Short mmCIF file of C-alpha atoms in Angstrom, two decimals:
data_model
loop_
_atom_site.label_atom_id
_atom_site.label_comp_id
_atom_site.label_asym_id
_atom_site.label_seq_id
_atom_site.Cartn_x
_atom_site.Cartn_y
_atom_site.Cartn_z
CA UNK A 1 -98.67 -57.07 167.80
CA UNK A 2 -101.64 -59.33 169.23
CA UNK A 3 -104.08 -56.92 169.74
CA UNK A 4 -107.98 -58.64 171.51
CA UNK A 5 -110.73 -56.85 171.24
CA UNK A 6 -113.42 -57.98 174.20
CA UNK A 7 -116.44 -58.98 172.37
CA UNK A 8 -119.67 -58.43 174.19
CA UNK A 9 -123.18 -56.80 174.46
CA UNK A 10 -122.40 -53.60 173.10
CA UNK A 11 -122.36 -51.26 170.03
CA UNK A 12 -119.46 -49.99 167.88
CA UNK A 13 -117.14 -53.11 168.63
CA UNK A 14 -116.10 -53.36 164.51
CA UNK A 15 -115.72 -49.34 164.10
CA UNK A 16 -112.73 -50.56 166.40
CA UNK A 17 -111.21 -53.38 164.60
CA UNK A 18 -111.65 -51.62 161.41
CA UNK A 19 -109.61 -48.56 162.96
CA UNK A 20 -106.88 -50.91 164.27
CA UNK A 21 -106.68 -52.51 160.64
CA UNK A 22 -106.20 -49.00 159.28
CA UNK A 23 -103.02 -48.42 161.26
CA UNK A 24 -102.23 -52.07 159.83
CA UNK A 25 -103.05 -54.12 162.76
CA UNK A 26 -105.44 -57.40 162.80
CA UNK A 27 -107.34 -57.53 166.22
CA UNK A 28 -108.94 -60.37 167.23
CA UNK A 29 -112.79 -59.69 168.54
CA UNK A 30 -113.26 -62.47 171.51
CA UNK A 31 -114.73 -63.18 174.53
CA UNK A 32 -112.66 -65.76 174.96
CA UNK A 33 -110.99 -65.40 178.46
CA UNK A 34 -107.59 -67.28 177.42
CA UNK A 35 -106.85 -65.64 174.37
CA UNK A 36 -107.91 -62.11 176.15
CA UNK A 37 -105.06 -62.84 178.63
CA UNK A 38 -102.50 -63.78 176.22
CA UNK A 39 -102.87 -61.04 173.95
CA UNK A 40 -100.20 -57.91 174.14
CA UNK A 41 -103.01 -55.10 174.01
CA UNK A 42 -106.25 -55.27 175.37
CA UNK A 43 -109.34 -53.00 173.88
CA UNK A 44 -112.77 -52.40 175.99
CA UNK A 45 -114.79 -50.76 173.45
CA UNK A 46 -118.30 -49.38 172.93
CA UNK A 47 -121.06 -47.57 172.92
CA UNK A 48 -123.92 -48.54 175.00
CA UNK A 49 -125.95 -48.38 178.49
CA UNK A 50 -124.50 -49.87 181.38
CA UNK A 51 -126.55 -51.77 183.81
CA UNK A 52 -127.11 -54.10 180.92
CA UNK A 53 -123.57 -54.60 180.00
CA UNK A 54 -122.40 -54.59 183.31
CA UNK A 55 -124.96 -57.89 183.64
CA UNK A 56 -123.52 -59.62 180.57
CA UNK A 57 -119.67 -59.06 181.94
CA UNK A 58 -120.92 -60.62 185.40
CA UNK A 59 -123.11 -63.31 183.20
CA UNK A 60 -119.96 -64.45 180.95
CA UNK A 61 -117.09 -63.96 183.84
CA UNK A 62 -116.04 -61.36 181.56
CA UNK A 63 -115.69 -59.47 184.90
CA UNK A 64 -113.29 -61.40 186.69
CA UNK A 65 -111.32 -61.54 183.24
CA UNK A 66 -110.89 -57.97 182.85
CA UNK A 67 -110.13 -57.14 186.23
CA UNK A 68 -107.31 -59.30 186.23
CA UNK A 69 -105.60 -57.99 182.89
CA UNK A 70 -101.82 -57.37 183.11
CA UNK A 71 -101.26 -55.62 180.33
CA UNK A 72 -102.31 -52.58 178.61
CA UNK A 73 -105.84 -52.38 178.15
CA UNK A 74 -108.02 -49.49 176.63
CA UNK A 75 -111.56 -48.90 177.44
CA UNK A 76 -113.43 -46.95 175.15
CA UNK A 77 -116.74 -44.98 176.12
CA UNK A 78 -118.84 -47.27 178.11
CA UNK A 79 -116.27 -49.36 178.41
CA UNK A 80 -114.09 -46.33 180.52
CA UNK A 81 -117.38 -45.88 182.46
CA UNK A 82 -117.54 -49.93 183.38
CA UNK A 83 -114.15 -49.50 184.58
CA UNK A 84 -115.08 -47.28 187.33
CA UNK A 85 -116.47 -48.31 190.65
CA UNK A 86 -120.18 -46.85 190.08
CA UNK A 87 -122.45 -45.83 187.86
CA UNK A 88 -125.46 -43.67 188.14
CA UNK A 89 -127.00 -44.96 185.00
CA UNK A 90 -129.49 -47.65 186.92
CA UNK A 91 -127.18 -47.02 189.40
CA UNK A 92 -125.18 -49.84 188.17
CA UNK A 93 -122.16 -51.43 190.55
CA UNK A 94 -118.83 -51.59 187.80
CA UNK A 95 -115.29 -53.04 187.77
CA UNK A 96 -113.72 -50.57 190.20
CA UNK A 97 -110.63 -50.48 188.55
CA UNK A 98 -110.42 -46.75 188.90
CA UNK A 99 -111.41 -45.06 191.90
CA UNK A 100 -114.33 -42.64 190.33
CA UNK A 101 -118.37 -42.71 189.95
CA UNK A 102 -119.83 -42.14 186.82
CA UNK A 103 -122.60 -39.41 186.87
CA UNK A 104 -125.34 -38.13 184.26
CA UNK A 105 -124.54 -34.57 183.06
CA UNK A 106 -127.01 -32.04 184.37
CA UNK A 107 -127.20 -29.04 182.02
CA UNK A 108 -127.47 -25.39 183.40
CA UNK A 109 -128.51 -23.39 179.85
CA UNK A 110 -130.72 -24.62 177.44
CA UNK A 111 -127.70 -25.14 175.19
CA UNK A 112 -126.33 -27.50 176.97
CA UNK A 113 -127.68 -30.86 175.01
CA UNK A 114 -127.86 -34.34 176.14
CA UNK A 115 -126.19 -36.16 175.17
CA UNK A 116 -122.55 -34.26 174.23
CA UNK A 117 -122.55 -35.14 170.91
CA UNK A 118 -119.84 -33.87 168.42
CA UNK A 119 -116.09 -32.47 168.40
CA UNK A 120 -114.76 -31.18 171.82
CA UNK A 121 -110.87 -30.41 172.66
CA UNK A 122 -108.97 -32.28 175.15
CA UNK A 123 -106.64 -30.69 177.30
CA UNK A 124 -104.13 -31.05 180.42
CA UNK A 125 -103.04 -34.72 178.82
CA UNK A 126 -100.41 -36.26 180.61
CA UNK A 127 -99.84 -39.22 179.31
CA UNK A 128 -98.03 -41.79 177.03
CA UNK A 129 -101.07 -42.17 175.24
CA UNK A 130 -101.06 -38.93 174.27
CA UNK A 131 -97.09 -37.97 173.34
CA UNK A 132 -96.89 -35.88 171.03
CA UNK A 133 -99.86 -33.40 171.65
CA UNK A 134 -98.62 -30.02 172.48
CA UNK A 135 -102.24 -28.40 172.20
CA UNK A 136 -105.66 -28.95 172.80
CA UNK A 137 -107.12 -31.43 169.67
CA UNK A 138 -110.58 -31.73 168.61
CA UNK A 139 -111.80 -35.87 169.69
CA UNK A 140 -115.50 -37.35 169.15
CA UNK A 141 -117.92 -37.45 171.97
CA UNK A 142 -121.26 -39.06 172.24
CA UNK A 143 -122.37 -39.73 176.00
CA UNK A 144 -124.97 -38.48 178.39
CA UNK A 145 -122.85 -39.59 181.35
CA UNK A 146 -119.49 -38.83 182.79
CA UNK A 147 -116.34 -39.43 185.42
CA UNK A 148 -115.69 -36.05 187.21
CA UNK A 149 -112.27 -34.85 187.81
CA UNK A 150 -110.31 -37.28 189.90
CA UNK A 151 -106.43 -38.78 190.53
CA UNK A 152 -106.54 -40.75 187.46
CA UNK A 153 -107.79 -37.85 184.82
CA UNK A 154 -105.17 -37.95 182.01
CA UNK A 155 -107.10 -35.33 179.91
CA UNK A 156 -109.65 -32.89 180.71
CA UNK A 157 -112.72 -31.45 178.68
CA UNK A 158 -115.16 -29.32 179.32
CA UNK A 159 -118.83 -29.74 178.68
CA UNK A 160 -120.99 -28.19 181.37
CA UNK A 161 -118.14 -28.42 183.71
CA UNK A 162 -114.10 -30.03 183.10
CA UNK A 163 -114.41 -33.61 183.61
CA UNK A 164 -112.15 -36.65 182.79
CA UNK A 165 -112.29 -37.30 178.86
CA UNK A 166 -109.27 -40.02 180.03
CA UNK A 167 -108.39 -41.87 182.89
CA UNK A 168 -104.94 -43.91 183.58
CA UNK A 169 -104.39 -46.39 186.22
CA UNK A 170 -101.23 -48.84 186.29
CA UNK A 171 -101.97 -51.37 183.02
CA UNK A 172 -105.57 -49.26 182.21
CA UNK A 173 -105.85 -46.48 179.94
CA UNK A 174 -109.53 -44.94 179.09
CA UNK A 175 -110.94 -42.65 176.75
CA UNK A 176 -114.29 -40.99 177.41
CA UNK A 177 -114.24 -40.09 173.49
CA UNK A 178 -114.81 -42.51 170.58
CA UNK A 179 -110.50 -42.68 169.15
CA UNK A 180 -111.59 -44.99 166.43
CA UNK A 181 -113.50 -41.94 165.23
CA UNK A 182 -111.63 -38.79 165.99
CA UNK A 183 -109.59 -38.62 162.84
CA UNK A 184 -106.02 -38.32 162.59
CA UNK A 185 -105.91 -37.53 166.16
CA UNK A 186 -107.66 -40.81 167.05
CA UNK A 187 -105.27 -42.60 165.34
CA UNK A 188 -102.60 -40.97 166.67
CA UNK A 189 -103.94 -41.96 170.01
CA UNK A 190 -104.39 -45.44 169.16
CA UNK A 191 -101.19 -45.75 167.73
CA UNK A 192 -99.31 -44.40 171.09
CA UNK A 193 -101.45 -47.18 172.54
CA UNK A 194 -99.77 -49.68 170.81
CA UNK A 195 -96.41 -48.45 171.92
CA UNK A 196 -96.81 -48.06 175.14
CA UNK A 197 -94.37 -49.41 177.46
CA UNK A 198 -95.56 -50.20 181.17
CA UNK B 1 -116.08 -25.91 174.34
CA UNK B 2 -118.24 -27.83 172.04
CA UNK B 3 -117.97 -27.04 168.44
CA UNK B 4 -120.46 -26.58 165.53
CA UNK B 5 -120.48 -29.39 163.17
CA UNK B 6 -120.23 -29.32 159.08
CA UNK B 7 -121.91 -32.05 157.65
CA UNK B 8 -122.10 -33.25 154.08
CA UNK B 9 -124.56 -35.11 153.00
CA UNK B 10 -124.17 -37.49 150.11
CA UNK B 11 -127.51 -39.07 148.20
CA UNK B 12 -127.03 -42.59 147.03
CA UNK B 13 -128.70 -44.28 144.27
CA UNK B 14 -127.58 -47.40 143.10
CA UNK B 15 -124.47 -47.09 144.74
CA UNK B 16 -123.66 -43.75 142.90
CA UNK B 17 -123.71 -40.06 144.97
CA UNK B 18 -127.17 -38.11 143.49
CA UNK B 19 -127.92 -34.58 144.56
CA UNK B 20 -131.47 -33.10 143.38
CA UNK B 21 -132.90 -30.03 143.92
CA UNK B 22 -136.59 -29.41 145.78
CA UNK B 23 -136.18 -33.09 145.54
CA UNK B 24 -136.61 -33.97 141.82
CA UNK B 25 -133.55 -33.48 138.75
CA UNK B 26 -131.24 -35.33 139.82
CA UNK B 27 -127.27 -34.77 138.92
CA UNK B 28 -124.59 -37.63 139.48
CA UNK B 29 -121.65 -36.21 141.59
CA UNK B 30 -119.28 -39.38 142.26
CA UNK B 31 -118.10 -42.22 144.35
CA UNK B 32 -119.67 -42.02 147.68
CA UNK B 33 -116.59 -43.56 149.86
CA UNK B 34 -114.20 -41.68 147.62
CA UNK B 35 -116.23 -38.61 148.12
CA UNK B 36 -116.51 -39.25 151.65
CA UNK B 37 -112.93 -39.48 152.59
CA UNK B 38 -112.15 -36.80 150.47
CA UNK B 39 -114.67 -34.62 152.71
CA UNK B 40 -113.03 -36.32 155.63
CA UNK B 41 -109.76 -35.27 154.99
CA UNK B 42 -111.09 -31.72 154.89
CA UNK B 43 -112.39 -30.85 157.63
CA UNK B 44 -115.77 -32.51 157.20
CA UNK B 45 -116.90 -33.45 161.20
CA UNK B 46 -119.46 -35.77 160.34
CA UNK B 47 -121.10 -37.42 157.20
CA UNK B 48 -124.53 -38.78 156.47
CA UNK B 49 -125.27 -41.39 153.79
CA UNK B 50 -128.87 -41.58 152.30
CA UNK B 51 -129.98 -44.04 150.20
CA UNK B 52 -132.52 -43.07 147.56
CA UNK B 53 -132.59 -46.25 145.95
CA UNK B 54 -136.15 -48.15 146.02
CA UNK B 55 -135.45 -51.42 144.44
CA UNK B 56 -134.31 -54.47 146.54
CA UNK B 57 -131.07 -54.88 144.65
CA UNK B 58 -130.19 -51.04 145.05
CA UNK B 59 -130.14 -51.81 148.88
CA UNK B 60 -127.64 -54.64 148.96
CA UNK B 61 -125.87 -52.49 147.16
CA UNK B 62 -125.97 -49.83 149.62
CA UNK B 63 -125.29 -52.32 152.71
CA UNK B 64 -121.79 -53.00 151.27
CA UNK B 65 -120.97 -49.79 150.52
CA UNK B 66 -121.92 -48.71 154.08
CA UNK B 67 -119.58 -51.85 154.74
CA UNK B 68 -116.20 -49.98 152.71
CA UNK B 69 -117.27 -46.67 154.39
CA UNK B 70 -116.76 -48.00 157.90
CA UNK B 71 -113.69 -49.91 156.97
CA UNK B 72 -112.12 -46.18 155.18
CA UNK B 73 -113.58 -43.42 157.28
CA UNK B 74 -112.12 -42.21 160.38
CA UNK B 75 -114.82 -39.85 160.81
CA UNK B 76 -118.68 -41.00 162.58
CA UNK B 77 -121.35 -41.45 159.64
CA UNK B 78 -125.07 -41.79 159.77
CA UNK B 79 -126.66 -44.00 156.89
CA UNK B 80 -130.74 -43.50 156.19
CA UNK B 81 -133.06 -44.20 153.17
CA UNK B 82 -135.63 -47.07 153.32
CA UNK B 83 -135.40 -47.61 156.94
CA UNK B 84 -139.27 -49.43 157.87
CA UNK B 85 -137.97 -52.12 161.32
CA UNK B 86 -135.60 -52.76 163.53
CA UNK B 87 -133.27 -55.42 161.79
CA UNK B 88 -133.25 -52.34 158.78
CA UNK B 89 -131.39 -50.78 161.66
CA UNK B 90 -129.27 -54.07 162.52
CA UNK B 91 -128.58 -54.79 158.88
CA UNK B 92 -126.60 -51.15 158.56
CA UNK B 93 -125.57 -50.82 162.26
CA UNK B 94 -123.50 -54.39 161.98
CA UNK B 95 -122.22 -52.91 158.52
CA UNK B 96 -120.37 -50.30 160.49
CA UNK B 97 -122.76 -47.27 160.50
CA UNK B 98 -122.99 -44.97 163.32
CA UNK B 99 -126.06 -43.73 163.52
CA UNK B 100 -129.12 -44.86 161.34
CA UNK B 101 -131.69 -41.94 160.84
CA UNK B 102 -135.02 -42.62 160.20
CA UNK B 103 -138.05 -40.20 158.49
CA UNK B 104 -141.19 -42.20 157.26
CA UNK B 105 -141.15 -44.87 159.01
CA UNK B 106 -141.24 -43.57 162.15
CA UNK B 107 -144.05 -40.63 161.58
CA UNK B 108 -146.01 -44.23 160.43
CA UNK B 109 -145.07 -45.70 163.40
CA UNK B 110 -143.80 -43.10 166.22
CA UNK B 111 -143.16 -46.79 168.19
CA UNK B 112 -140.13 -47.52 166.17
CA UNK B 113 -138.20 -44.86 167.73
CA UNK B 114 -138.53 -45.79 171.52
CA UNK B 115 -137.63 -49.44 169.74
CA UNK B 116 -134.49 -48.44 168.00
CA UNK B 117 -133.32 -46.75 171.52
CA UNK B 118 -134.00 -49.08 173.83
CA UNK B 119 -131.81 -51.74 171.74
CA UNK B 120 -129.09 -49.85 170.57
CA UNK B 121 -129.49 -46.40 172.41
CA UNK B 122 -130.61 -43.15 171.71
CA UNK B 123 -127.12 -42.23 170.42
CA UNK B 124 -127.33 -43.97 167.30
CA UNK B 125 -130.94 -42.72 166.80
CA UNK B 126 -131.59 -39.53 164.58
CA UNK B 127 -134.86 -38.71 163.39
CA UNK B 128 -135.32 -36.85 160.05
CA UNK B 129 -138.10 -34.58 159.18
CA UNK B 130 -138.76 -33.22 156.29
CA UNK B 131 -141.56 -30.11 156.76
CA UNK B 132 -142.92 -27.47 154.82
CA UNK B 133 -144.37 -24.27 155.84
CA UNK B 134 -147.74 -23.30 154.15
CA UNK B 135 -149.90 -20.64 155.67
CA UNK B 136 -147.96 -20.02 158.65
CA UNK B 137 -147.87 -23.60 159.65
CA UNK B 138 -145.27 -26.67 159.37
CA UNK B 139 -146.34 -29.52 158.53
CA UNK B 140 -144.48 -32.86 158.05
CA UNK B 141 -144.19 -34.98 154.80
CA UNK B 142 -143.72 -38.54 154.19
CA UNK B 143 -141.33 -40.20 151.20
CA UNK B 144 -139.10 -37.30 150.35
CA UNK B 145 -141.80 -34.61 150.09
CA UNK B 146 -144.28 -35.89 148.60
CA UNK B 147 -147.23 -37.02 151.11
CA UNK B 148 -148.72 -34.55 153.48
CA UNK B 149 -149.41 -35.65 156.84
CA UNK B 150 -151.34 -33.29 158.49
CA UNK B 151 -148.82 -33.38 161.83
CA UNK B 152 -146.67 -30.21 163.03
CA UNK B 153 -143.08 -30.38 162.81
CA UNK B 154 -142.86 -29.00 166.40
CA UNK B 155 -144.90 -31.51 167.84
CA UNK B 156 -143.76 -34.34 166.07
CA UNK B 157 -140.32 -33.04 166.93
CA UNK B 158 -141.02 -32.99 170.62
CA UNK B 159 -142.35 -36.48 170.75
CA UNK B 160 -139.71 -37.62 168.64
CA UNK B 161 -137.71 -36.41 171.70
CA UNK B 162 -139.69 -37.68 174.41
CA UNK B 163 -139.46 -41.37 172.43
CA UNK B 164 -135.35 -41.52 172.54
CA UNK B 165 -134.48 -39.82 169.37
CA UNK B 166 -130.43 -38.63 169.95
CA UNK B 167 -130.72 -36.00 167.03
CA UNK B 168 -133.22 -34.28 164.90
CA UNK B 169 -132.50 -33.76 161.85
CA UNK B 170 -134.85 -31.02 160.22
CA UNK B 171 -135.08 -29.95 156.60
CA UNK B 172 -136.95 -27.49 155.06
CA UNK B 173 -138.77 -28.27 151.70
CA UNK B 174 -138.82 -24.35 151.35
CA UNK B 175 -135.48 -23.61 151.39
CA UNK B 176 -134.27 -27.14 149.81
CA UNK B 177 -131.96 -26.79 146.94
CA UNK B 178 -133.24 -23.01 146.82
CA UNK B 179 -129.60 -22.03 148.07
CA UNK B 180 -131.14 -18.72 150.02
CA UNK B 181 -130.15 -19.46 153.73
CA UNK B 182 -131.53 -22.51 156.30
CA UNK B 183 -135.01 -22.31 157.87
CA UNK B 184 -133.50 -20.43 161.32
CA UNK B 185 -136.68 -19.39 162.59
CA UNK B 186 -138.02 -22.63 162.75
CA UNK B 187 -134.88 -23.98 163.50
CA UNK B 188 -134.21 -21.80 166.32
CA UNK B 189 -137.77 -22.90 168.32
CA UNK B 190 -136.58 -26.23 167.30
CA UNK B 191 -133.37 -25.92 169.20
CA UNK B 192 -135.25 -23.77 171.95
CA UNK B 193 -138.01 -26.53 172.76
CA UNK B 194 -136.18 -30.01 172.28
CA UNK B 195 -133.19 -31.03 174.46
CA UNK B 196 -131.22 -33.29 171.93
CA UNK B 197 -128.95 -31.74 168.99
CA UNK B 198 -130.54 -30.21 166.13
CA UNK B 199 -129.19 -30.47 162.64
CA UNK B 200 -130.17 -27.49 159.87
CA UNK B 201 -130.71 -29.42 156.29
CA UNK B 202 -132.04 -27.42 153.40
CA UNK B 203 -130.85 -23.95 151.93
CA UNK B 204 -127.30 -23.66 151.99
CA UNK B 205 -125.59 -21.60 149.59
CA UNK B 206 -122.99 -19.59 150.85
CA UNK B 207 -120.58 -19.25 153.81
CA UNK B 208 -122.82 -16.59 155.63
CA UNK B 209 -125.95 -19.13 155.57
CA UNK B 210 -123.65 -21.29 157.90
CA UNK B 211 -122.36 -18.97 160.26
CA UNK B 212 -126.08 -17.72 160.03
CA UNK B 213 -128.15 -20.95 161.25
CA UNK B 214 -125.74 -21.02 164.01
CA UNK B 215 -125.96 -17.72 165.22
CA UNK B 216 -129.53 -17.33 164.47
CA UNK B 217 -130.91 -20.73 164.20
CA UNK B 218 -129.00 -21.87 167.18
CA UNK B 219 -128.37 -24.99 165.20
CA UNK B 220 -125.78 -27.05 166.60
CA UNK B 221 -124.65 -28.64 163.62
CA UNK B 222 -125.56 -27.94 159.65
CA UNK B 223 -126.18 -30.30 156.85
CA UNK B 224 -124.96 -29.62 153.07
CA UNK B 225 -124.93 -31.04 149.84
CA UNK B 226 -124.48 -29.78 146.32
CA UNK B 227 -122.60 -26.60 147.62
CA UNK B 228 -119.93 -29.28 148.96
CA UNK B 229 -120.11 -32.09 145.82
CA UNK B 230 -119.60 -29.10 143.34
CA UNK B 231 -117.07 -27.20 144.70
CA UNK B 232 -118.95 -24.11 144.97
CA UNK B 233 -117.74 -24.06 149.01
CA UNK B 234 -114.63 -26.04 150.25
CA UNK B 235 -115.10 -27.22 153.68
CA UNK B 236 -111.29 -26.22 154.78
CA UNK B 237 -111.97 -22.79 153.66
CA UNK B 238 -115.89 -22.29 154.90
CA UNK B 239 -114.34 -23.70 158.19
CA UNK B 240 -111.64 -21.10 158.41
CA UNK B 241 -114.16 -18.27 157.68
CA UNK B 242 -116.47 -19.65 160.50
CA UNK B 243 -113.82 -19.38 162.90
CA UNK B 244 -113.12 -16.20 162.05
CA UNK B 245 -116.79 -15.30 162.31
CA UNK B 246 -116.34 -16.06 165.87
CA UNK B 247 -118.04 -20.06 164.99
CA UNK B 248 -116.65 -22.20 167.44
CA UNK B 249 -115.43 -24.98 164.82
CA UNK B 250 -113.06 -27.99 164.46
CA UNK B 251 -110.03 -27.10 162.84
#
């Protein structure tokens, strides 16, 4: 399996690759739009803020190149958020691939930290990505913004409020959480990503 | 709902896991990425990584381990120790690390927080103060414990806040290796004052001092060592208890 990683301005790119290698998979890292097309699986990875990233997509015609993916791709974090249409972090215009804006959390008790940062369950998943789950499981979280319930939600958490923790939209998956470091249930996620059939 | 987090913490010197208590005698207590996955795989939620090594060599050394950590752990890790500038943090971020958390440096130079969060984000950024209370007062202390500074944990705490730290991470020379229960008074205004995660360190010795700096200390995650690397408390089974204790934790 040809698995591309989309190299680019943002943090927690190799976590990925080394996750892939531990299900016995060698991803490429690229930015380079040809082998990004050819490649069976597509990851959008990382951790990061996204007005600048957004720039450096637009800057490398990374944009046009993801937007025009075929098959399955997988953002990750801010990569799920750059696949919306909007977000409010420097209110920053993204890929529009799904039809949701990304908002900051707004916390109503004092417990309520931001960032989410930790464990939190998923639940309501209804998708390939996630066969096999017949309960809520325990993924890692680290983000301060977030996609609010919408046609695409795949899985649901709740931190202040439910909100999308994934998103699926014909050839794009997304995962609010951090797969490549939930455990054995990240794997398992990462795993049905690689057999997915669309 | 989000849950409480268990987090063992593994000192490195020269590539070996060290764990001292009030900060001097040091024991030897294994192979840090063995040890690591082997917390992993029970129920550990996080793990930090500090390295206690001074020399030069000691922190090459470290770098590569961080390097076989990121390729064998599933699980997010934080790596500190020796951190002083920015491409410290590059050096161990790039190695794989999630989080870098930085003590000394940054009471020496508050600046090197808002620097570490404007390049890489806040979310990789957790500060680490070590504080001891003496006539009713906190106060912080550089390298490990043993320079008083004359600044407030709470106030340092809160600017450490307002600069872009994600996490703080707050140990208590008092109740460091003493194994009688986490600071949760001072924890608790901690938690109460900032409005990023705070992460007990220092004290624990039994299940109930857990369940305790969550209840009391409103802590949301706590920090272990030689109760974990001994055996004295397995994680699977402190983890069970919690939930039972009505702790909301990862099972």
């Amino acid at each position: 399996m040809k698995v591309a990683i989309v190299k680019y301005n943002a943090g927690n790119i190799y976590s990925v690759a080394n996750a892939f290698r531990r299900l016995g998979v060698e991803p490429v890292v690229t930015s380079d739009a040809e082998v990004l097309m050819k490649a069976e699986r597509v990851v959008f990875p990382g951790q990061g803020e996204a007005h600048s990233t957004m720039a450096y997509l637009r800057a490398h015609k990374l944009d046009e190149v993801i937007r025009s993916l075929k098959q399955p791709v997988l953002g990750i974090c801010i990569g799920m958020q750059l696949l919306c249409r909007h977000s409010e972090e420097y209110d920053t215009d993204c890929l529009g691939i799904f039809d949701a804006d990304v908002v900051r959390f707004q916390p109503e008790r004092h417990e309520d930290k931001v960032p989410q940062m930790g464990w939190n369950e998923i639940y309501d998943t209804q998708s390939p990505l996630f066969k096999g789950f017949d309960k809520e499981e325990f993924v890692y979280f680290i983000h301060s913004f977030y996609v609010p319930l919408c046609q695409d939600t795949i899985a649901t958490t709740n931190y202040i409020q439910p909100y999308s923790s994934a998103l699926h939209k014909d050839n794009f998956f997304a995962t609010q959480f951090h797969p490549e470091k939930s455990g054995k249930v990240g794997e398992r996620i990462l795993s049905n990503f690689l057999s997915i059939d669309i | 709902m989000l849950a409480k987090r268990i987090i063992p913490c593994l000192d490195i010197k020269n590539g070996e896991t060290v764990k001292g208590t009030n900060f001097v005698n040091l024991r030897e207590a294994g192979d840090p990425v063995e040890l690591g996955k082997r917390y992993s795989e029970q129920g550990a939620d996080e793990l930090v990584y500090l390295d206690i090594t001074a020399s030069h060599e000691g922190r090459k050394t470290f770098t590569e381990m961080v390097q076989r950590i990121a390729r064998e752990i599933n699980i997010p890790f934080t790596v500190g120790g020796g951190i002083n500038e920015l491409s410290d943090v590059d050096r161990l971020l790039n190695a794989g690390a999630d989080k870098v958390s930085v003590n000394s440096a940054a009471l020496r130079r508050p600046e090197l927080i808002d620097e570490i969060a404007s390049h890489f984000g806040s979310q990789v950024c957790v500060v680490a103060i070590d504080a001891k209370e003496d006539n009713g007062g906190w106060e912080c202390y550089l390298n490990g414990g043993r320079i008083p500074t004359g600044i407030n944990l709470f106030e340092w705490a809160k600017e450490a806040n307002e600069r872009g730290a994600g996490e703080i991470l707050f140990t208590s020379m008092n109740h460091d290796g003493v194994k009688n229960g986490y600071a949760n008074t001072a924890l608790r205004q901690l938690s109460e004052t900032l409005s990023i995660p705070v992460i007990a360190s220092g004290g624990a010795g039994k299940k109930e001092h857990f369940r305790d700096t969550f209840f009391l200390g409103h802590s949301d995650a706590a920090l272990a060592a030689s109760v974990f690397h001994f055996g004295e408390i397995p994680i699977q089974e402190l983890k069970k208890w919690l939930l039972e204790e009505g702790v909301n934790v990862r099972m």
